[in-house]
Tab-separated table of C-alpha atoms in Angstrom:
chain	number	residue	atom	x	y	z
U	1	MET	CA	4.845	-49.080	-32.668
U	2	LYS	CA	1.436	-47.432	-32.977
U	3	THR	CA	-0.411	-47.822	-36.246
U	4	ILE	CA	-2.153	-44.520	-36.969
U	5	LEU	CA	-5.315	-46.051	-38.376
U	6	SER	CA	-6.300	-49.658	-38.847
U	7	SER	CA	-9.780	-50.397	-40.053
U	8	GLU	CA	-11.794	-53.261	-41.461
U	9	SER	CA	-15.314	-53.601	-42.743
U	10	MET	CA	-17.829	-56.326	-43.386
U	11	ASP	CA	-21.007	-56.659	-45.449
U	12	ILE	CA	-24.340	-56.755	-43.709
U	13	PRO	CA	-26.829	-58.998	-45.526
U	14	ASP	CA	-30.378	-57.856	-46.245
U	15	GLY	CA	-32.976	-59.066	-43.844
U	16	VAL	CA	-31.200	-58.054	-40.655
U	17	LYS	CA	-31.752	-54.809	-38.838
U	18	ILE	CA	-28.671	-53.466	-37.101
U	19	LYS	CA	-28.554	-50.673	-34.592
U	20	ILE	CA	-25.287	-49.313	-33.215
U	21	ASN	CA	-25.211	-46.830	-30.392
U	22	ALA	CA	-22.203	-46.208	-28.163
U	23	ARG	CA	-20.517	-49.558	-28.943
U	24	ILE	CA	-23.666	-51.532	-28.080
U	25	ILE	CA	-24.777	-53.544	-31.085
U	26	GLU	CA	-28.359	-54.765	-31.522
U	27	VAL	CA	-29.109	-57.181	-34.312
U	28	GLU	CA	-32.635	-58.177	-35.246
U	29	GLY	CA	-33.625	-60.842	-37.713
U	30	PRO	CA	-36.159	-63.540	-38.502
U	31	ARG	CA	-35.149	-65.694	-35.538
U	32	GLY	CA	-35.132	-62.952	-32.928
U	33	LYS	CA	-32.993	-60.249	-31.451
U	34	LEU	CA	-29.466	-60.274	-30.026
U	35	THR	CA	-27.489	-57.578	-28.223
U	36	ARG	CA	-23.788	-57.351	-27.543
U	37	ASN	CA	-21.788	-54.803	-25.613
U	38	PHE	CA	-18.338	-53.883	-26.929
U	39	LYS	CA	-17.540	-51.170	-24.426
U	40	HIS	CA	-14.374	-52.952	-23.372
U	41	LEU	CA	-12.875	-52.184	-26.786
U	42	ASN	CA	-11.780	-48.701	-27.745
U	43	LEU	CA	-12.886	-48.821	-31.353
U	44	ASP	CA	-15.099	-46.728	-33.620
U	45	PHE	CA	-18.088	-48.645	-35.002
U	46	GLN	CA	-19.804	-47.143	-38.029
U	47	LEU	CA	-22.588	-48.261	-40.337
U	48	ILE	CA	-21.890	-47.003	-43.846
U	49	LYS	CA	-23.277	-47.503	-47.355
U	50	ASP	CA	-20.662	-48.088	-49.996
U	51	GLU	CA	-20.836	-47.183	-53.716
U	52	GLU	CA	-23.348	-49.825	-54.806
U	53	GLY	CA	-25.564	-49.034	-51.835
U	54	LYS	CA	-24.662	-52.154	-49.851
U	55	ARG	CA	-24.678	-51.809	-46.096
U	56	LYS	CA	-21.360	-52.271	-44.379
U	57	LEU	CA	-20.094	-52.216	-40.823
U	58	LYS	CA	-16.751	-50.422	-40.547
U	59	ILE	CA	-14.553	-50.587	-37.476
U	60	ASP	CA	-11.708	-48.071	-36.980
U	61	GLY	CA	-8.874	-48.329	-34.534
U	62	TRP	CA	-6.755	-45.223	-34.039
U	63	PHE	CA	-3.160	-45.407	-32.753
U	64	GLY	CA	-3.422	-49.053	-31.831
U	65	SER	CA	-0.742	-51.407	-30.646
U	66	ARG	CA	-0.608	-54.880	-32.126
U	67	LYS	CA	-3.018	-56.331	-29.615
U	68	THR	CA	-5.605	-53.565	-29.867
U	69	SER	CA	-5.530	-53.653	-33.668
U	70	ALA	CA	-6.111	-57.401	-33.484
U	71	ALA	CA	-9.370	-56.724	-31.654
U	72	ILE	CA	-10.846	-55.126	-34.789
U	73	ARG	CA	-11.193	-58.371	-36.676
U	74	THR	CA	-12.468	-60.273	-33.632
U	75	ALA	CA	-15.163	-57.652	-33.090
U	76	LEU	CA	-16.215	-58.115	-36.726
U	77	SER	CA	-16.318	-61.882	-36.205
U	78	HIS	CA	-18.484	-61.475	-33.132
U	79	VAL	CA	-20.916	-59.308	-35.069
U	80	GLY	CA	-20.888	-61.883	-37.881
U	81	ASN	CA	-21.843	-64.527	-35.351
U	82	LEU	CA	-24.679	-62.333	-34.084
U	83	ILE	CA	-25.957	-61.974	-37.645
U	84	THR	CA	-25.880	-65.703	-38.454
U	85	GLY	CA	-27.409	-66.431	-35.040
U	86	VAL	CA	-30.314	-64.190	-35.809
U	87	THR	CA	-30.795	-65.455	-39.382
U	88	LYS	CA	-29.796	-69.105	-39.274
U	89	GLY	CA	-29.419	-69.931	-35.587
U	90	TYR	CA	-26.873	-72.275	-34.097
U	91	ARG	CA	-27.256	-76.062	-33.694
U	92	TYR	CA	-24.674	-77.986	-31.735
U	93	LYS	CA	-24.914	-81.781	-31.740
U	94	MET	CA	-23.426	-83.905	-28.982
U	95	ARG	CA	-22.993	-87.682	-28.863
U	96	PHE	CA	-22.929	-89.973	-25.850
U	97	VAL	CA	-19.836	-92.132	-25.720
U	98	TYR	CA	-19.795	-95.114	-23.335
U	99	ALA	CA	-18.098	-98.495	-23.195
U	100	HIS	CA	-20.211	-100.493	-20.731
U	101	PHE	CA	-22.701	-98.307	-18.808
U	102	PRO	CA	-25.339	-96.734	-21.088
U	103	ILE	CA	-25.715	-93.035	-20.378
U	104	ASN	CA	-29.330	-92.379	-19.435
U	105	ALA	CA	-30.362	-88.822	-20.242
U	106	SER	CA	-33.783	-87.283	-19.765
U	107	ILE	CA	-34.781	-83.821	-20.897
U	108	THR	CA	-36.809	-81.939	-18.316
U	109	SER	CA	-38.733	-78.698	-17.868
U	110	SER	CA	-39.719	-77.959	-21.455
U	111	ASN	CA	-36.416	-78.587	-23.186
U	112	THR	CA	-34.292	-76.377	-20.975
U	113	ALA	CA	-32.573	-78.864	-18.664
U	114	ILE	CA	-31.051	-82.301	-18.912
U	115	GLU	CA	-30.574	-84.994	-16.272
U	116	ILE	CA	-27.811	-87.536	-16.785
U	117	ARG	CA	-27.897	-90.839	-14.949
U	118	ASN	CA	-25.758	-93.961	-14.897
U	119	PHE	CA	-22.665	-92.237	-16.252
U	120	LEU	CA	-19.965	-94.909	-15.689
U	121	GLY	CA	-22.472	-96.701	-13.440
U	122	GLU	CA	-22.360	-93.889	-10.864
U	123	LYS	CA	-25.368	-93.289	-8.646
U	124	LYS	CA	-24.902	-89.515	-8.875
U	125	VAL	CA	-27.504	-87.742	-10.990
U	126	ARG	CA	-26.048	-84.835	-12.949
U	127	LYS	CA	-28.434	-82.000	-13.763
U	128	VAL	CA	-27.472	-79.298	-16.245
U	129	ASP	CA	-29.615	-76.224	-16.846
U	130	MET	CA	-29.377	-74.735	-20.285
U	131	LEU	CA	-28.537	-71.038	-20.514
U	132	GLU	CA	-31.113	-68.520	-21.661
U	133	GLY	CA	-32.451	-68.960	-25.166
U	134	VAL	CA	-30.942	-72.429	-25.596
U	135	SER	CA	-33.181	-75.452	-26.058
U	136	ILE	CA	-32.099	-79.054	-25.864
U	137	LEU	CA	-33.675	-82.212	-27.159
U	138	ARG	CA	-32.764	-85.796	-27.874
U	139	SER	CA	-32.420	-86.558	-31.529
U	140	GLU	CA	-35.118	-88.983	-32.713
U	141	LYS	CA	-33.430	-90.745	-35.577
U	142	VAL	CA	-29.890	-90.930	-34.243
U	143	LYS	CA	-29.083	-93.043	-31.180
U	144	ASP	CA	-27.507	-91.261	-28.185
U	145	GLU	CA	-27.455	-87.775	-29.646
U	146	LEU	CA	-28.341	-84.412	-28.144
U	147	ILE	CA	-29.244	-81.331	-30.155
U	148	LEU	CA	-28.778	-77.849	-28.683
U	149	ASP	CA	-30.471	-74.991	-30.524
U	150	GLY	CA	-30.199	-71.299	-29.951
U	151	ASN	CA	-29.516	-67.884	-31.400
U	152	ASP	CA	-26.489	-66.766	-29.426
U	153	ILE	CA	-23.405	-68.823	-30.251
U	154	GLU	CA	-21.800	-67.947	-26.919
U	155	LEU	CA	-24.731	-69.342	-24.941
U	156	VAL	CA	-25.177	-72.462	-27.076
U	157	SER	CA	-21.507	-73.398	-27.014
U	158	ARG	CA	-21.255	-72.680	-23.312
U	159	SER	CA	-24.262	-74.928	-22.604
U	160	ALA	CA	-22.589	-77.693	-24.609
U	161	ALA	CA	-19.419	-77.176	-22.606
U	162	LEU	CA	-21.329	-77.360	-19.328
U	163	ILE	CA	-22.799	-80.720	-20.315
U	164	ASN	CA	-19.390	-81.986	-21.400
U	165	GLN	CA	-17.686	-80.834	-18.204
U	166	LYS	CA	-20.316	-82.433	-15.976
U	167	CYS	CA	-19.340	-85.801	-17.476
U	168	HIS	CA	-15.593	-85.818	-16.899
U	169	VAL	CA	-14.035	-89.070	-15.636
U	170	LYS	CA	-12.186	-88.770	-12.307
U	171	ASN	CA	-9.276	-90.795	-10.898
U	172	LYS	CA	-8.935	-92.926	-13.982
U	173	ASP	CA	-6.737	-93.083	-17.051
U	174	ILE	CA	-8.700	-90.926	-19.466
U	175	ARG	CA	-6.957	-92.498	-22.443
U	176	LYS	CA	-8.699	-95.736	-21.572
U	177	PHE	CA	-11.950	-94.504	-20.004
U	178	LEU	CA	-13.213	-92.503	-22.927
U	179	ASP	CA	-16.784	-92.112	-21.633
U	180	GLY	CA	-18.481	-88.773	-21.861
U	181	ILE	CA	-20.707	-86.522	-23.895
U	182	TYR	CA	-18.768	-84.861	-26.682
U	183	VAL	CA	-19.632	-82.146	-29.193
U	184	SER	CA	-19.820	-83.869	-32.548
U	185	GLU	CA	-21.049	-81.151	-34.859
U	186	LYS	CA	-21.280	-77.368	-34.836
U	187	GLY	CA	-23.715	-76.063	-37.393
U	188	THR	CA	-26.747	-73.927	-38.007
U	189	VAL	CA	-30.431	-74.602	-37.510
U	190	VAL	CA	-31.433	-73.405	-40.980
U	191	GLU	CA	-29.449	-75.550	-43.372
U	192	GLU	CA	-27.916	-74.184	-46.555
U	193	HIS	CA	-28.559	-76.694	-49.329
U	194	GLN	CA	-25.692	-76.381	-51.765
T	1	MET	CA	-19.618	-39.957	-34.929
T	2	PRO	CA	-16.589	-40.673	-37.138
T	3	PHE	CA	-13.855	-38.085	-37.118
T	4	LYS	CA	-14.212	-35.209	-39.603
T	5	ARG	CA	-11.277	-32.914	-38.798
T	6	TYR	CA	-8.097	-34.730	-39.746
T	7	VAL	CA	-4.517	-33.666	-39.132
T	8	GLU	CA	-3.320	-33.065	-42.686
T	9	ILE	CA	-1.166	-30.623	-44.573
T	10	GLY	CA	-3.219	-27.472	-44.910
T	11	ARG	CA	-5.421	-27.990	-41.845
T	12	VAL	CA	-5.985	-24.706	-40.020
T	13	ALA	CA	-5.678	-25.014	-36.254
T	14	LEU	CA	-6.038	-22.756	-33.266
T	15	VAL	CA	-3.196	-22.653	-30.752
T	16	ASN	CA	-4.624	-23.294	-27.310
T	17	TYR	CA	-1.494	-23.220	-25.132
T	18	GLY	CA	1.784	-21.411	-25.000
T	19	LYS	CA	3.401	-18.326	-26.382
T	20	ASP	CA	1.197	-18.145	-29.498
T	21	TYR	CA	-2.072	-18.685	-27.649
T	22	GLY	CA	-5.108	-17.778	-29.730
T	23	LYS	CA	-3.368	-17.678	-33.103
T	24	LEU	CA	-4.629	-19.422	-36.202
T	25	VAL	CA	-1.875	-21.549	-37.711
T	26	VAL	CA	-1.648	-23.884	-40.680
T	27	ILE	CA	-0.215	-27.393	-40.348
T	28	VAL	CA	2.487	-27.430	-42.948
T	29	ASP	CA	4.152	-30.804	-42.232
T	30	VAL	CA	3.888	-33.669	-39.771
T	31	ILE	CA	7.108	-34.389	-37.909
T	32	ASP	CA	6.197	-37.507	-35.991
T	33	GLN	CA	3.303	-38.982	-34.070
T	34	ASN	CA	3.095	-36.039	-31.687
T	35	ARG	CA	4.449	-32.981	-33.443
T	36	ALA	CA	3.684	-30.873	-36.469
T	37	LEU	CA	5.450	-28.107	-38.307
T	38	VAL	CA	3.127	-25.119	-38.241
T	39	ASP	CA	3.288	-21.796	-39.979
T	40	SER	CA	1.347	-18.569	-39.994
T	41	PRO	CA	1.742	-15.252	-41.825
T	42	ASP	CA	2.810	-13.479	-38.630
T	43	MET	CA	5.147	-16.018	-37.046
T	44	VAL	CA	8.308	-17.933	-37.756
T	45	ARG	CA	7.695	-21.477	-38.968
T	46	SER	CA	8.121	-23.726	-35.894
T	47	GLN	CA	7.224	-27.111	-34.468
T	48	MET	CA	4.307	-27.612	-32.135
T	49	ASN	CA	2.888	-30.538	-30.234
T	50	PHE	CA	-0.587	-31.596	-31.394
T	51	LYS	CA	-1.759	-31.186	-27.826
T	52	ARG	CA	-1.239	-27.445	-28.222
T	53	LEU	CA	-3.499	-27.316	-31.280
T	54	SER	CA	-7.266	-27.395	-31.672
T	55	LEU	CA	-8.241	-28.382	-35.199
T	56	THR	CA	-10.784	-26.280	-37.050
T	57	ASP	CA	-13.043	-27.085	-39.988
T	58	ILE	CA	-10.982	-24.931	-42.348
T	59	LYS	CA	-8.499	-26.519	-44.747
T	60	ILE	CA	-6.379	-24.838	-47.415
T	61	GLU	CA	-4.694	-26.234	-50.515
T	62	ILE	CA	-0.926	-26.221	-50.142
T	63	ASN	CA	1.982	-28.493	-50.850
T	64	ARG	CA	4.251	-29.794	-48.121
T	65	VAL	CA	6.213	-26.939	-46.464
T	66	PRO	CA	5.412	-24.079	-48.846
T	67	LYS	CA	7.339	-20.826	-48.949
T	68	LYS	CA	5.920	-18.029	-46.831
T	69	LYS	CA	4.702	-16.145	-49.915
T	70	THR	CA	2.898	-19.240	-51.274
T	71	LEU	CA	1.341	-19.863	-47.878
T	72	ILE	CA	0.027	-16.311	-47.644
T	73	MET	CA	-1.383	-16.517	-51.194
T	74	ALA	CA	-3.115	-19.817	-50.413
T	75	MET	CA	-4.622	-18.389	-47.244
T	76	GLU	CA	-5.957	-15.388	-49.176
T	77	LYS	CA	-7.382	-17.676	-51.845
T	78	ALA	CA	-9.192	-19.832	-49.285
T	79	ASP	CA	-10.297	-16.691	-47.428
T	80	VAL	CA	-9.330	-18.170	-44.070
T	81	LYS	CA	-9.677	-14.924	-42.119
T	82	ASN	CA	-13.291	-14.279	-43.158
T	83	LYS	CA	-14.330	-17.901	-42.859
T	84	TRP	CA	-12.944	-17.927	-39.339
T	85	GLU	CA	-14.536	-14.663	-38.285
T	86	ASN	CA	-17.932	-15.720	-39.626
T	87	SER	CA	-17.826	-19.180	-38.084
T	88	SER	CA	-19.637	-19.608	-34.785
T	89	TRP	CA	-16.379	-20.585	-33.040
T	90	GLY	CA	-14.618	-17.471	-34.295
T	91	ARG	CA	-17.521	-15.210	-33.372
T	92	ARG	CA	-17.651	-16.738	-29.909
T	93	LEU	CA	-13.947	-15.980	-29.409
T	94	THR	CA	-14.323	-12.325	-30.412
T	95	VAL	CA	-17.268	-11.967	-28.024
T	96	GLN	CA	-15.204	-13.506	-25.203
T	97	LYS	CA	-12.315	-11.101	-25.929
T	98	ARG	CA	-14.683	-8.148	-25.955
T	99	ARG	CA	-16.226	-9.206	-22.649
T	100	ALA	CA	-12.837	-9.651	-21.019
T	101	ALA	CA	-11.787	-6.167	-22.143
T	102	LEU	CA	-14.755	-4.344	-20.601
T	103	ASN	CA	-14.060	-1.674	-18.042
T	104	ASP	CA	-16.392	-0.917	-15.154
T	105	PHE	CA	-18.354	1.720	-17.010
T	106	ASP	CA	-18.885	-0.708	-19.900
T	107	ARG	CA	-20.162	-3.322	-17.474
T	108	PHE	CA	-22.576	-0.777	-16.037
T	109	LYS	CA	-23.882	0.039	-19.501
T	110	LEU	CA	-24.195	-3.687	-20.192
T	111	MET	CA	-26.266	-4.176	-17.048
T	112	LEU	CA	-28.671	-1.406	-18.063
T	113	ALA	CA	-28.998	-2.856	-21.553
T	114	LYS	CA	-29.752	-6.333	-20.171
T	115	ILE	CA	-32.426	-4.971	-17.847
T	116	LYS	CA	-34.016	-3.028	-20.692
T	117	LYS	CA	-34.020	-6.064	-22.987
T	118	ALA	CA	-35.492	-8.315	-20.288
T	119	GLY	CA	-38.224	-5.719	-19.671
T	120	ILE	CA	-39.231	-5.643	-23.322
T	121	VAL	CA	-39.262	-9.445	-23.553
T	122	ARG	CA	-41.415	-9.716	-20.440
T	123	GLN	CA	-43.894	-7.154	-21.816
T	124	GLU	CA	-44.294	-9.102	-25.045
T	125	LEU	CA	-44.680	-12.358	-23.114
T	126	ALA	CA	-47.414	-10.845	-20.963
T	127	LYS	CA	-49.228	-9.684	-24.117
T	128	LEU	CA	-49.032	-13.172	-25.593
T	129	LYS	CA	-50.245	-14.747	-22.340
T	130	LYS	CA	-53.239	-12.416	-22.282
T	131	THR	CA	-54.361	-13.356	-25.775
T	132	ALA	CA	-53.796	-17.082	-25.263
């Protein structure tokens, strides 16, 4: 059945500048600027001010089926991620896991690429380029840890996935050969001290 | 950008297809997702598909499915006829009707009037260009 109108709204915190034009959202904040294109969704995006003067983003979906109405909340979540990316940034931490052969990783070309050697004793050198806007470095205090920083959650998490996928074990029982580089923590660059 | 003209009871709409083409009708009830019950002082209350209606900015205060007398009183009170005729959409429609009803002599007179007007405008423009 078609729901005549389904809509949801979210608060926009102070300190971010949002521009919406033709389903292309631009968010600007202290850490930089992010853009996202929602033209694949048929939704109405509006910036409104509610009674107390707080800025809100409202998304309307007219005559939507179940699946298209579900896209409203995901679009809001994506915009929320843009906002936290531009205010707090995203920091993904990855740990090396190895049983016998120490994973030798070196960060190259100004924190935007990583070279992995000696994974499971293999001679093959794996090189992973970080995506745009993502920087990588080895954690100083913690042994065998990588830190990926960036503004766009999609790019940071995809870079982490690329590193993880480069270090898959082949032709072995993966329940026993647990080597690899795994994402250990997903957080923000600017920490909130509670 | 958000929608301003909503399908609601009391919304005045223009029929853009069918037997009642060009009439102003009032949406008096909503039947289902596609159809409305519409009514107008000079027609029998009937159902119409929303695709046959173009919504206007005018809205009147009525209850669901009012009697004909109540509907006519509400339309007088909201002054629908004058609001429509003074709106730019309504004026545009009357001009289009007038143009379509011209006969050849009228078109001739229109041509002369256009030429005269263009001549006056060009004279004034030349004067302004000289002083500039």
